[in-house]
Short mmCIF file of C-alpha atoms and ligand atoms in Angstrom, two decimals:
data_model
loop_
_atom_site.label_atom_id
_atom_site.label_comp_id
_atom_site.label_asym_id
_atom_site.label_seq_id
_atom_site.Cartn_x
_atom_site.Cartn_y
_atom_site.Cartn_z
CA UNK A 10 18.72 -12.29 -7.44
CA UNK A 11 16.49 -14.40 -5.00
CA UNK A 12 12.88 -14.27 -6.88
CA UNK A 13 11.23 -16.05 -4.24
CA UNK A 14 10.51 -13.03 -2.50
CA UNK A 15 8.69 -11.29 -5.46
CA UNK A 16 6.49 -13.99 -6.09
CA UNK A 17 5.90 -15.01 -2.23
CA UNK A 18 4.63 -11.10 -2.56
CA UNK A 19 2.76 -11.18 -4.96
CA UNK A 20 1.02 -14.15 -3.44
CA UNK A 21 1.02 -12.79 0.00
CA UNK A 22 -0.40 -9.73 -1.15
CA UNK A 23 -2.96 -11.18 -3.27
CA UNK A 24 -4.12 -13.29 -0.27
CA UNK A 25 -4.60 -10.11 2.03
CA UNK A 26 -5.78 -7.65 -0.15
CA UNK A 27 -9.16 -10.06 -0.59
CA UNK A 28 -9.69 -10.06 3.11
CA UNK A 29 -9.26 -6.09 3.14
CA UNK A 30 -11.02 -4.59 0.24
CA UNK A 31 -14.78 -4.14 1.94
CA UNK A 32 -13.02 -1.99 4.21
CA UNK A 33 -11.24 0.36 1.52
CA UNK A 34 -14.47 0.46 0.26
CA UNK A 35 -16.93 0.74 3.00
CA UNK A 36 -15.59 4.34 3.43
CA UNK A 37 -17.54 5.41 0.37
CA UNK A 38 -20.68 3.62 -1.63
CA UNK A 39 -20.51 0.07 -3.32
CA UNK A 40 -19.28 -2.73 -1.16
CA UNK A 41 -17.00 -4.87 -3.93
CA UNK A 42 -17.01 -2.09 -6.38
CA UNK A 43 -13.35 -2.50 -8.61
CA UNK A 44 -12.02 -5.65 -6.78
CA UNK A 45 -10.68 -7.64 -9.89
CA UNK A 46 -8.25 -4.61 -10.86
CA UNK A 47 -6.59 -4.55 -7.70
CA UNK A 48 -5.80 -8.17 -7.80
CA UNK A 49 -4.10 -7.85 -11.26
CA UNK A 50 -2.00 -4.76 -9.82
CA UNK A 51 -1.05 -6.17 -6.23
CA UNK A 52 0.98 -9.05 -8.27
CA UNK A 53 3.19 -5.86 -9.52
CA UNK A 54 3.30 -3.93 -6.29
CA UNK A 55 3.47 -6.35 -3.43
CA UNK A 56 5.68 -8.13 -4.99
CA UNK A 57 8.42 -5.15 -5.81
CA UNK A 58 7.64 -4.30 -2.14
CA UNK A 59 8.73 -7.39 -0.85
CA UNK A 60 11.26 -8.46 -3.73
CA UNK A 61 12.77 -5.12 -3.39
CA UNK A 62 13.21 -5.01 0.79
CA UNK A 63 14.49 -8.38 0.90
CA UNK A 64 17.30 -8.05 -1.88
CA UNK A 65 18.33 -4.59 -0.44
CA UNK A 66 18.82 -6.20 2.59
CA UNK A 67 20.45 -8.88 0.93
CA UNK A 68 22.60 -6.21 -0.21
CA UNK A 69 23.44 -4.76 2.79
CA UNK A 70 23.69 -7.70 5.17
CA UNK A 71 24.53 -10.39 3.10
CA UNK A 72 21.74 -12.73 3.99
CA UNK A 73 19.11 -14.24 2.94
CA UNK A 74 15.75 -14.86 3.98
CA UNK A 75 16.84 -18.29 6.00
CA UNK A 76 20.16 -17.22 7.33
CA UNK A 77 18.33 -13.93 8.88
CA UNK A 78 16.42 -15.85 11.40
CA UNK A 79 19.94 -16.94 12.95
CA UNK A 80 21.68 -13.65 12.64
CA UNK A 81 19.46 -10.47 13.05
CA UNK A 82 19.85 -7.53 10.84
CA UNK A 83 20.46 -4.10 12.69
CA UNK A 84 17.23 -2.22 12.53
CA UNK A 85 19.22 0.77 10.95
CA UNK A 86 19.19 -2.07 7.79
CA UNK A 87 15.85 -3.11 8.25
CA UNK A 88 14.67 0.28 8.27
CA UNK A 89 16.94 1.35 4.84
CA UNK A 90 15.42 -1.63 3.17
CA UNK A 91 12.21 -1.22 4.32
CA UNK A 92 12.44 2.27 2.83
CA UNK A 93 13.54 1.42 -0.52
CA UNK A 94 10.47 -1.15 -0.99
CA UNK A 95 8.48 0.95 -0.28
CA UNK A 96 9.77 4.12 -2.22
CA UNK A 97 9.85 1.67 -5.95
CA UNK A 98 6.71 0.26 -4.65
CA UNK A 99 5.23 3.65 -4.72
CA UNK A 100 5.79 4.03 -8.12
CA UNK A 101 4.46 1.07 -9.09
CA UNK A 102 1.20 1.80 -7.18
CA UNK A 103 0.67 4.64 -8.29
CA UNK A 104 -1.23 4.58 -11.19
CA UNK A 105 -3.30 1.71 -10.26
CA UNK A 106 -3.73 3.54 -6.24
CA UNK A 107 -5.28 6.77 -8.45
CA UNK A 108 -7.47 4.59 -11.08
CA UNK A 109 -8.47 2.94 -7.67
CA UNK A 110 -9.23 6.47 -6.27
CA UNK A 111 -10.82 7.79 -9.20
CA UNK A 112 -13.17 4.90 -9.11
CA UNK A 113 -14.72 4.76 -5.78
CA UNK A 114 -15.00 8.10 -5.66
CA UNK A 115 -17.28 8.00 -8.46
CA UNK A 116 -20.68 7.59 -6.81
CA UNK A 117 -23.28 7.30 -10.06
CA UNK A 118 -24.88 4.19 -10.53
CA UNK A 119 -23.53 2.04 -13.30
CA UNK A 120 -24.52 2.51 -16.66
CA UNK A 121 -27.92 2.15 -16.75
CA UNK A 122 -30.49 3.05 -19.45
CA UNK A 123 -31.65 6.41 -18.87
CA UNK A 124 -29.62 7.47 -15.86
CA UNK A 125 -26.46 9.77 -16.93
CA UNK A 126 -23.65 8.01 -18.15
CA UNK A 127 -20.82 7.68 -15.28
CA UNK A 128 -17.49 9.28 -16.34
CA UNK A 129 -15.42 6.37 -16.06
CA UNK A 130 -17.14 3.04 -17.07
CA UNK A 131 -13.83 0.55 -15.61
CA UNK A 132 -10.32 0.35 -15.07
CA UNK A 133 -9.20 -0.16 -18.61
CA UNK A 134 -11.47 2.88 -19.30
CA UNK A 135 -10.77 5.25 -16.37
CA UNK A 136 -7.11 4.89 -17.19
CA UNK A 137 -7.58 5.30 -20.96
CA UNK A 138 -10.03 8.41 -20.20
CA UNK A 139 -6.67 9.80 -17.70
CA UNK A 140 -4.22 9.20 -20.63
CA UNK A 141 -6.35 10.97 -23.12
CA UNK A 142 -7.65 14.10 -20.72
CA UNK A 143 -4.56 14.84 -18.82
CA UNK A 144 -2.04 13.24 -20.49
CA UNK A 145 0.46 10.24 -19.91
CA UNK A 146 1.99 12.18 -16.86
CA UNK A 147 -1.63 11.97 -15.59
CA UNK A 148 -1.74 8.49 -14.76
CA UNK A 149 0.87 9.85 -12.60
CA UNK A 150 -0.90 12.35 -10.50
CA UNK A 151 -0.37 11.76 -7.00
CA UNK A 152 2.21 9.91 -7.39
CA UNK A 153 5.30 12.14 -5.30
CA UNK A 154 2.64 12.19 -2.57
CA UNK A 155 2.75 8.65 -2.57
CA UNK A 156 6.28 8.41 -2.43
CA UNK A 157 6.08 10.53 0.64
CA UNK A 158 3.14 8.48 2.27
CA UNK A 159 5.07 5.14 1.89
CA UNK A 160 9.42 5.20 1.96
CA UNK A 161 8.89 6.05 5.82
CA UNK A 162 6.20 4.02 5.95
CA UNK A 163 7.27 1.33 4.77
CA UNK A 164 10.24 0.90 6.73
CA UNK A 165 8.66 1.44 9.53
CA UNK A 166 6.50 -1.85 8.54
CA UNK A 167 9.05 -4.22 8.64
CA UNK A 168 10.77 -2.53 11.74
CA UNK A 169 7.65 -3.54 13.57
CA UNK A 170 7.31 -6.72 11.83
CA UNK A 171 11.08 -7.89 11.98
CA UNK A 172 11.52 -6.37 15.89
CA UNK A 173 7.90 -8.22 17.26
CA UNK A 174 9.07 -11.63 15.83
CA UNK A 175 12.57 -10.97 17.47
CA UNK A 176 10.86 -10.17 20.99
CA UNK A 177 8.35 -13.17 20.82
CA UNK A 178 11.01 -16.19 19.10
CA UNK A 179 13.47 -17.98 21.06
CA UNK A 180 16.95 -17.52 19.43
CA UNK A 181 17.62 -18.54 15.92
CA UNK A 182 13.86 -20.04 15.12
CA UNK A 183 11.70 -19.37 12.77
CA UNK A 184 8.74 -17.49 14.70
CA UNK A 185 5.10 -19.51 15.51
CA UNK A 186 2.30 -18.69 13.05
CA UNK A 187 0.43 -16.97 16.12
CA UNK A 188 3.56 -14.50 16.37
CA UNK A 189 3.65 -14.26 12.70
CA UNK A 190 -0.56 -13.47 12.64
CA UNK A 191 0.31 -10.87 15.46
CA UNK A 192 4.03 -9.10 14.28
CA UNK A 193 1.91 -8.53 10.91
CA UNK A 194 -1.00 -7.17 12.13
CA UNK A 195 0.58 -4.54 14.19
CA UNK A 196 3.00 -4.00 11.62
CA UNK A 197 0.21 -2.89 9.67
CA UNK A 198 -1.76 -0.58 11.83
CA UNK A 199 1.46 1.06 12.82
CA UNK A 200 2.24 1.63 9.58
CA UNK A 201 -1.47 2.81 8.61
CA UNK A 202 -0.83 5.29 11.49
CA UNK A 203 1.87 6.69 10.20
CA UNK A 204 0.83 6.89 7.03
CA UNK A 205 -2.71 8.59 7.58
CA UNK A 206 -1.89 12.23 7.27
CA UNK A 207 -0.48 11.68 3.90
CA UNK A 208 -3.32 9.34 2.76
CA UNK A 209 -5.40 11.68 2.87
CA UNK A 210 -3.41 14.55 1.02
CA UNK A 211 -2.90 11.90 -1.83
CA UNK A 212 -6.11 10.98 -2.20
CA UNK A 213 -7.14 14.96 -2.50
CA UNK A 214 -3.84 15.17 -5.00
CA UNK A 215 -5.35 12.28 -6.76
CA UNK A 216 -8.58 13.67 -7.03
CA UNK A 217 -7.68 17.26 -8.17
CA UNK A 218 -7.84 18.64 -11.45
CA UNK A 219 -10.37 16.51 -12.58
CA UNK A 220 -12.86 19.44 -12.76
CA UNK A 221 -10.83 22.50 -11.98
CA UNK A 222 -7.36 22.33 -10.38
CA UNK A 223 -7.46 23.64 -6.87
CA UNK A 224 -4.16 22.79 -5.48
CA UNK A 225 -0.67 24.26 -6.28
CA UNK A 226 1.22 21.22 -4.46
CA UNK A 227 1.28 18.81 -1.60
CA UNK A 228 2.12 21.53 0.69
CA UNK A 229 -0.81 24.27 -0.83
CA UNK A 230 -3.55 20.77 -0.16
CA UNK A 231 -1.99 20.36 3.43
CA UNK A 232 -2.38 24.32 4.81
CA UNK A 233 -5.81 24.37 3.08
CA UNK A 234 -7.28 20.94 4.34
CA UNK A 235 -6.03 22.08 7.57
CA UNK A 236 -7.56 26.12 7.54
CA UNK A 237 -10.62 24.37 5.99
CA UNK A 238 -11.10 21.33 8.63
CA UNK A 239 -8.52 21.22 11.00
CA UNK A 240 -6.23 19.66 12.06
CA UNK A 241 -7.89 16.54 12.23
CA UNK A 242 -8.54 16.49 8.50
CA UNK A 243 -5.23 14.22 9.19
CA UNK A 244 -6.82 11.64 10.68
CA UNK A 245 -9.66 10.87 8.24
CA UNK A 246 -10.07 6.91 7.83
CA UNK A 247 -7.42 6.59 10.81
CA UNK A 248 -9.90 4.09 12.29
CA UNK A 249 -10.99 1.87 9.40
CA UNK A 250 -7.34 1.66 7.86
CA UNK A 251 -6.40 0.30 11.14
CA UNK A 252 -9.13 -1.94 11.25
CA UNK A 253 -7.99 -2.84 7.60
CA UNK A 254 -4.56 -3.11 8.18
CA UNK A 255 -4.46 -5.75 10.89
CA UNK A 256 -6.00 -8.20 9.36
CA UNK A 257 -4.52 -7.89 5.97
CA UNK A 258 -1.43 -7.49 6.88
CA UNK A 259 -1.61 -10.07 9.56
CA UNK A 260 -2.28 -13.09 6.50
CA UNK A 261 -0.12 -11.57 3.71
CA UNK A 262 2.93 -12.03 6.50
CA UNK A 263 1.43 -15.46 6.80
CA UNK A 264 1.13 -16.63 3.50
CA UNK A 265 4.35 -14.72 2.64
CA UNK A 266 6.82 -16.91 5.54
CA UNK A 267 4.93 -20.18 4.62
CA UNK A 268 5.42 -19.83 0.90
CA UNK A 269 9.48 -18.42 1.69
CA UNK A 270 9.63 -21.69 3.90
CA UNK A 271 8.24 -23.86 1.63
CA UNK A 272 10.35 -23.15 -1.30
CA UNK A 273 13.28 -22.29 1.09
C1 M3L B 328 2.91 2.02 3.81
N1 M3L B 328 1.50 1.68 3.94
C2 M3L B 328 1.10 1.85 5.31
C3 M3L B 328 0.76 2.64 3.17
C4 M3L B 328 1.20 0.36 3.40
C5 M3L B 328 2.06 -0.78 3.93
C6 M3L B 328 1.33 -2.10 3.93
C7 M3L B 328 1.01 -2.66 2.61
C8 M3L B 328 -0.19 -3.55 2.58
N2 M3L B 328 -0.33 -4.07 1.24
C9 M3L B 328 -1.48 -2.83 2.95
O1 M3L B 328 -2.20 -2.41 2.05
O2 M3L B 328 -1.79 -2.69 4.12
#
């Protein structure tokens, strides 16, 4: 099994998630707040995305990374791969996408003297704190939501990805960095598009129960988001995960090729 991938992944996604954390931030309070925890858990899930979408296609095409550049998967395969990455990758994220959530959603100062104590004080604690409240399956919550939000998603990704390199790069060579910095970047606000409406319903998923449950399932927090807000309640954060997105994903495609050619 080709373990370039996983670690050109992990890299990749290491490199972009820097660039993009003030913006999944800047949505609530506290600039940098929890940024050396999602460096430590990107080197798990961008990696499995990656690892896992390039050996499926591996699978199902029989090439690798190199000989796909010459001979262009159908985008029926690109898309099934895609999908697959992204529904593991979903379970890897998802307790470190829900510690994440818990976390920036908590809007007390840090411990200071005096002031009341926040209910999580870290990562280590806030998923310690999960484990012990609501139990192992609790680190968990979210999670099928997730799944949802990303194995379409996902494919959908590297469809974009994969079909703007083929448009913009002559037959059988590798694609420029400037069509690399592009294919990315859209590859990543499409897929932020997509994957809005569902963001938002896992992040309420993610949320619930800490006080009182309010939700019976994803369906029960979709019909009441939408009879509370509207329909637009699906578009929360459209803007700034598109703003996100095209950068981020834009360098991790970057880094990811030049670290796959490199070693290749
Ligand atoms: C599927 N979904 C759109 C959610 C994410 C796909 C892109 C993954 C990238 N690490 C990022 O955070 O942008």
């Amino acid at each position: 099994m080709p373990v370039e991938e996983f670690v050109a992944g992990w890299i990749s996604g290491a490199v972009g998630l820097v660039l993009g954390h003030p913006f999944d931030t800047v949505k609530l309070l506290g600039f940098f707040k929890g940024m050396s925890f999602p460096i430590a858990s990107i080197a798990v899930v961008n990696s499995v995305l990656f690892g896992v979408y390039s050996n499926t296609l591996l699978l199902l095409t029989a090439t690798s990374h190199q000989e796909r550049r010459l001979q262009t998967p159908s985008y029926m395969h690109i898309f099934l791969a895609g999908c697959t990455g992204g529904f593991l990758q979903a379970y890897c994220l998802a307790p470190f996408d829900l510690i994440k959530v818990r976390l920036q959603n908590q809007t007390e100062p840090r411990a200071q003297l005096g002031s009341p104590r926040p209910r999580y004080l870290g990562p280590m604690h806030c998923a310690a704190s999960i484990f012990r409240e609501e139990g192992p399956r609790g680190l968990f919550r979210g999670a099928w939501t997730l799944t949802l939000r990303d194995t379409p998603t996902v494919g959908i990704y590297f469809i974009t990805y994969e079909g703007l390199c083929h448009q913009y790069t002559p037959e059988g060579q590798n694609p420029s960095s400037a069509t690399v910095l592009v294919a990315g970047g859209f590859a990543g606000i499409a897929s932020w598009v997509a994957a809005t409406p569902l963001d938002v319903i896992k992040s309420r998923m993610q949320m619930d129960g800490l006080r009182r449950k309010v939700y019976r399932g994803v369906l029960d927090c979709m019909v009441s988001s939408v009879r509370q807000e509207g329909l637009g309640v699906f578009f929360r954060g459209l803007t700034i995960n598109s703003a996100r997105a095209f950068p981020v994903n834009a360098v991790t495609f970057l880094s990811y090729e030049y670290l796959l050619r490199w070693w290749g």
